[in-house]
Amino acid sequence: AAGVIQSPRHLIKEKRETATLKCYPIPRHDTVYWYQQGPGQDPQFLISFYEKMQSDKGSIPDRFSAQQFSDYHSELNMSSLELGDSALYFCASSLGRGGTGANVLTFGAGSRLTVL
Amino acid sequence: EDQVTQSPEALRLQEGESSSLNCSYTVSGLRGLFWYRQDPGKGPEFLFTLYSAGEEKEKERLKATLTKKESFLHITAPKPEDSATYLCAVQHSNYQLIWGAGTKLIIKP
């Protein structure tokens, strides 16, 4: 079965550079979520999109932006990178936002960003 | 304040030694409680969703239960491949997930 695809899997950047992470949800899933997970920490919710519109916003820094495109894939853009941005970035997708069995979040394998 | 607390932080068991992981929560407008398994460097893998107090779900050696204040993940006769971090998350009425810090489970052969 198709899963959530994230790219790149690993990314190394210098401070103050920019980075873009991509997420391709499970086919027919209309909701995408972005999470940031630091070493030994639980995933921190950044932002989500439902039907190509921002649906919820979490602890996403102003230096970050994201969008969901017409094919439902999503991109997380990070600018003016800081050392503290080094983390695993997970994308998840679901069918709808409602609290039903179909709203299970399926996670991608993650993109590991290292800022030097 | 909405909060999810998992205990213990880490648990070491011998293969075959059954135990339980706890997830206690305070949240307004609970839509559901999720259990995920996460292996190092990988994304969380969905295990269970529980929606109402009294609900129970089972999958192989795992059984999840839910009350109005907490959820338990019971593991029966665990094997070394069950070693992972187990994350609990509660879905708020605004659809956001509030995560616990996880329990790192180590099963020794």
CSV table of C-alpha atoms in Angstrom, one decimal:
chain,number,residue,atom,x,y,z
A,1,ALA,CA,0.0,0.0,0.0
A,2,ALA,CA,1.2,3.5,-0.8
A,3,GLY,CA,2.5,5.4,2.2
A,4,VAL,CA,3.3,9.0,2.9
A,5,ILE,CA,6.4,10.0,1.0
A,6,GLN,CA,8.8,12.6,2.3
A,7,SER,CA,11.8,14.1,0.5
A,8,PRO,CA,14.7,14.6,1.0
A,9,ARG,CA,15.4,12.0,3.7
A,10,HIS,CA,18.4,13.9,4.9
A,11,LEU,CA,19.4,17.5,4.4
A,12,ILE,CA,22.4,19.5,5.7
A,13,LYS,CA,22.4,23.3,5.6
A,14,GLU,CA,24.4,26.1,7.0
A,15,LYS,CA,23.0,28.7,9.3
A,16,ARG,CA,20.9,31.4,7.6
A,17,GLU,CA,20.3,29.2,4.6
A,18,THR,CA,16.9,28.1,3.4
A,19,ALA,CA,15.5,24.6,3.1
A,20,THR,CA,12.4,23.1,1.5
A,21,LEU,CA,10.9,19.8,2.6
A,22,LYS,CA,8.3,18.0,0.5
A,23,CYS,CA,5.5,15.6,1.5
A,24,TYR,CA,3.3,13.5,-0.7
A,25,PRO,CA,0.3,12.2,1.2
A,26,ILE,CA,-1.4,8.8,0.8
A,27,PRO,CA,-3.6,8.9,-2.4
A,28,ARG,CA,-7.1,10.4,-1.7
A,29,HIS,CA,-5.9,11.8,1.7
A,30,ASP,CA,-6.9,15.5,1.8
A,31,THR,CA,-5.3,16.6,5.1
A,32,VAL,CA,-1.6,17.0,5.7
A,33,TYR,CA,0.2,17.7,9.0
A,34,TRP,CA,3.8,18.8,9.7
A,35,TYR,CA,5.6,18.0,12.9
A,36,GLN,CA,9.0,18.7,14.2
A,37,GLN,CA,10.7,16.3,16.5
A,38,GLY,CA,13.9,17.1,18.3
A,39,PRO,CA,16.2,14.4,19.8
A,40,GLY,CA,14.4,12.6,22.6
A,41,GLN,CA,11.3,14.8,22.3
A,42,ASP,CA,7.8,14.2,21.3
A,43,PRO,CA,6.6,15.5,18.0
A,44,GLN,CA,5.6,19.2,18.0
A,45,PHE,CA,2.8,20.1,15.8
A,46,LEU,CA,3.7,22.9,13.3
A,47,ILE,CA,0.8,23.3,10.8
A,48,SER,CA,-1.8,21.4,8.9
A,49,PHE,CA,-3.8,21.8,5.7
A,50,TYR,CA,-7.2,20.5,4.8
A,51,GLU,CA,-8.3,20.7,1.1
A,52,LYS,CA,-5.4,23.0,0.3
A,53,MET,CA,-6.2,25.5,3.0
A,54,GLN,CA,-4.4,26.0,6.3
A,55,SER,CA,-6.6,24.3,8.9
A,56,ASP,CA,-4.6,24.6,12.1
A,57,LYS,CA,-1.4,26.3,13.2
A,58,GLY,CA,0.8,25.1,16.0
A,59,SER,CA,4.3,26.2,17.1
A,60,ILE,CA,5.5,27.1,13.6
A,61,PRO,CA,8.2,29.8,13.6
A,62,ASP,CA,7.5,32.9,11.5
A,63,ARG,CA,10.6,31.9,9.5
A,64,PHE,CA,8.8,28.9,8.3
A,65,SER,CA,5.9,28.7,5.8
A,66,ALA,CA,4.0,25.9,4.2
A,67,GLN,CA,1.4,25.2,1.6
A,68,GLN,CA,-0.6,22.4,0.1
A,69,PHE,CA,-0.8,22.2,-3.7
A,70,SER,CA,-3.6,21.2,-6.0
A,71,ASP,CA,-2.3,17.6,-6.1
A,72,TYR,CA,-2.4,17.6,-2.3
A,73,HIS,CA,1.3,17.4,-1.8
A,74,SER,CA,2.7,19.9,0.7
A,75,GLU,CA,6.0,21.8,1.1
A,76,LEU,CA,7.5,23.2,4.2
A,77,ASN,CA,9.8,26.2,3.5
A,78,MET,CA,12.3,27.1,6.2
A,79,SER,CA,14.4,30.3,5.9
A,80,SER,CA,17.1,31.9,8.0
A,81,LEU,CA,17.9,28.5,9.4
A,82,GLU,CA,19.2,28.3,13.0
A,83,LEU,CA,21.1,25.6,14.8
A,84,GLY,CA,18.0,24.8,16.8
A,85,ASP,CA,16.1,24.0,13.7
A,86,SER,CA,18.0,20.7,13.4
A,87,ALA,CA,15.4,18.0,13.9
A,88,LEU,CA,13.4,15.3,12.3
A,89,TYR,CA,10.5,16.7,10.4
A,90,PHE,CA,7.6,14.5,9.9
A,91,CYS,CA,4.7,14.8,7.6
A,92,ALA,CA,1.4,12.9,8.2
A,93,SER,CA,-1.7,12.6,6.2
A,94,SER,CA,-5.3,11.7,6.9
A,95,LEU,CA,-8.7,11.4,5.2
A,96,GLY,CA,-10.6,14.4,6.6
A,97,ARG,CA,-10.3,16.2,9.9
A,98,GLY,CA,-13.1,14.6,11.8
A,99,GLY,CA,-12.8,12.3,14.7
A,100,THR,CA,-13.7,9.2,12.9
A,101,GLY,CA,-11.8,6.0,12.2
A,102,ALA,CA,-10.8,7.4,8.9
A,103,ASN,CA,-8.9,10.2,10.6
A,104,VAL,CA,-6.0,8.1,11.6
A,105,LEU,CA,-2.8,10.0,10.9
A,106,THR,CA,-0.3,8.1,8.8
A,107,PHE,CA,3.2,9.3,9.1
A,108,GLY,CA,6.0,9.5,6.6
A,109,ALA,CA,9.6,8.3,7.4
A,110,GLY,CA,10.7,11.9,8.1
A,111,SER,CA,13.3,14.3,6.8
A,112,ARG,CA,16.3,14.8,9.0
A,113,LEU,CA,17.5,18.4,8.8
A,114,THR,CA,21.0,19.2,10.2
A,115,VAL,CA,22.0,22.9,10.4
A,116,LEU,CA,25.7,23.5,10.8
B,1,GLU,CA,-4.4,23.3,30.7
B,2,ASP,CA,-4.5,20.4,28.1
B,3,GLN,CA,-1.9,17.9,29.0
B,4,VAL,CA,-0.9,14.3,28.2
B,5,THR,CA,1.5,12.5,30.6
B,6,GLN,CA,3.0,9.1,29.9
B,7,SER,CA,4.6,6.8,32.5
B,8,PRO,CA,7.1,5.4,33.0
B,9,GLU,CA,9.6,7.3,30.9
B,10,ALA,CA,11.4,4.0,30.3
B,11,LEU,CA,10.7,0.4,31.0
B,12,ARG,CA,13.0,-2.6,30.8
B,13,LEU,CA,11.4,-6.0,30.7
B,14,GLN,CA,12.6,-9.5,30.2
B,15,GLU,CA,11.2,-11.4,27.2
B,16,GLY,CA,7.8,-12.8,28.2
B,17,GLU,CA,7.4,-10.4,31.2
B,18,SER,CA,4.0,-8.7,30.8
B,19,SER,CA,3.4,-5.1,31.9
B,20,SER,CA,1.4,-1.9,31.2
B,21,LEU,CA,2.2,1.6,29.9
B,22,ASN,CA,0.1,4.5,31.2
B,23,CYS,CA,-1.1,7.6,29.4
B,24,SER,CA,-3.1,10.1,31.6
B,25,TYR,CA,-4.7,13.1,30.1
B,26,THR,CA,-6.6,16.3,30.8
B,27,VAL,CA,-8.1,17.8,27.7
B,28,SER,CA,-11.3,19.6,26.8
B,29,GLY,CA,-13.4,18.1,24.1
B,30,LEU,CA,-11.6,14.7,23.6
B,31,ARG,CA,-12.2,13.5,20.0
B,32,GLY,CA,-10.0,10.4,20.4
B,33,LEU,CA,-6.9,8.9,21.9
B,34,PHE,CA,-4.2,7.4,19.7
B,35,TRP,CA,-1.3,5.0,20.4
B,36,TYR,CA,1.7,5.0,18.1
B,37,ARG,CA,4.9,3.0,18.1
B,38,GLN,CA,8.1,4.8,17.0
B,39,ASP,CA,11.4,3.1,16.1
B,40,PRO,CA,14.6,5.3,16.2
B,41,GLY,CA,14.8,7.6,13.2
B,42,LYS,CA,11.5,6.6,11.9
B,43,GLY,CA,8.0,8.1,11.8
B,44,PRO,CA,5.4,7.0,14.4
B,45,GLU,CA,3.4,4.0,13.3
B,46,PHE,CA,-0.2,3.9,14.1
B,47,LEU,CA,-1.4,1.2,16.6
B,48,PHE,CA,-4.9,2.1,18.0
B,49,THR,CA,-7.6,4.7,18.3
B,50,LEU,CA,-9.9,4.8,21.3
B,51,TYR,CA,-12.9,7.1,21.4
B,52,SER,CA,-14.9,6.5,24.5
B,53,ALA,CA,-14.4,5.3,28.1
B,54,GLY,CA,-14.6,1.5,28.4
B,55,GLU,CA,-13.4,0.9,24.9
B,56,GLU,CA,-10.7,-1.8,24.3
B,57,LYS,CA,-8.7,-2.8,21.3
B,58,GLU,CA,-6.2,-5.6,20.7
B,59,LYS,CA,-3.5,-6.2,18.2
B,60,GLU,CA,-1.2,-9.2,18.6
B,61,ARG,CA,0.5,-8.9,22.0
B,62,LEU,CA,-0.9,-5.3,22.6
B,63,LYS,CA,-4.2,-4.3,24.2
B,64,ALA,CA,-5.3,-0.7,24.7
B,65,THR,CA,-7.9,0.4,27.2
B,66,LEU,CA,-9.5,3.8,27.9
B,67,THR,CA,-11.1,5.5,30.9
B,68,LYS,CA,-12.2,9.1,31.3
B,69,LYS,CA,-8.8,10.1,32.7
B,70,GLU,CA,-6.2,7.6,31.3
B,71,SER,CA,-5.4,4.9,28.8
B,72,PHE,CA,-3.3,1.8,29.3
B,73,LEU,CA,-1.3,-0.1,26.8
B,74,HIS,CA,-0.9,-3.6,28.0
B,75,ILE,CA,1.8,-5.8,26.5
B,76,THR,CA,1.5,-9.5,27.1
B,77,ALA,CA,4.5,-11.8,26.8
B,78,PRO,CA,6.6,-9.2,24.9
B,79,LYS,CA,9.4,-10.1,22.4
B,80,PRO,CA,12.6,-8.2,21.7
B,81,GLU,CA,11.0,-6.8,18.5
B,82,ASP,CA,8.4,-5.0,20.6
B,83,SER,CA,11.2,-2.7,21.8
B,84,ALA,CA,10.4,0.8,20.7
B,85,THR,CA,9.1,4.1,22.0
B,86,TYR,CA,5.3,4.1,22.5
B,87,LEU,CA,3.6,7.5,22.0
B,88,CYS,CA,0.2,8.4,23.2
B,89,ALA,CA,-1.6,11.4,21.6
B,90,VAL,CA,-5.0,12.9,22.4
B,91,GLN,CA,-7.0,14.6,19.7
B,92,HIS,CA,-8.4,17.9,20.9
B,93,SER,CA,-11.8,19.2,19.9
B,94,ASN,CA,-9.9,21.6,17.5
B,95,TYR,CA,-8.4,18.5,15.8
B,96,GLN,CA,-4.9,19.1,17.0
B,97,LEU,CA,-3.0,16.3,18.5
B,98,ILE,CA,-1.5,16.7,22.0
B,99,TRP,CA,1.4,14.3,22.4
B,100,GLY,CA,2.8,12.6,25.5
B,101,ALA,CA,6.6,12.4,25.8
B,102,GLY,CA,6.5,8.6,25.2
B,103,THR,CA,7.6,5.5,27.0
B,104,LYS,CA,10.8,3.8,25.8
B,105,LEU,CA,10.3,0.1,26.1
B,106,ILE,CA,13.2,-2.3,26.0
B,107,ILE,CA,12.6,-6.0,25.9
B,108,LYS,CA,15.7,-8.1,26.8
B,109,PRO,CA,16.0,-11.6,25.3
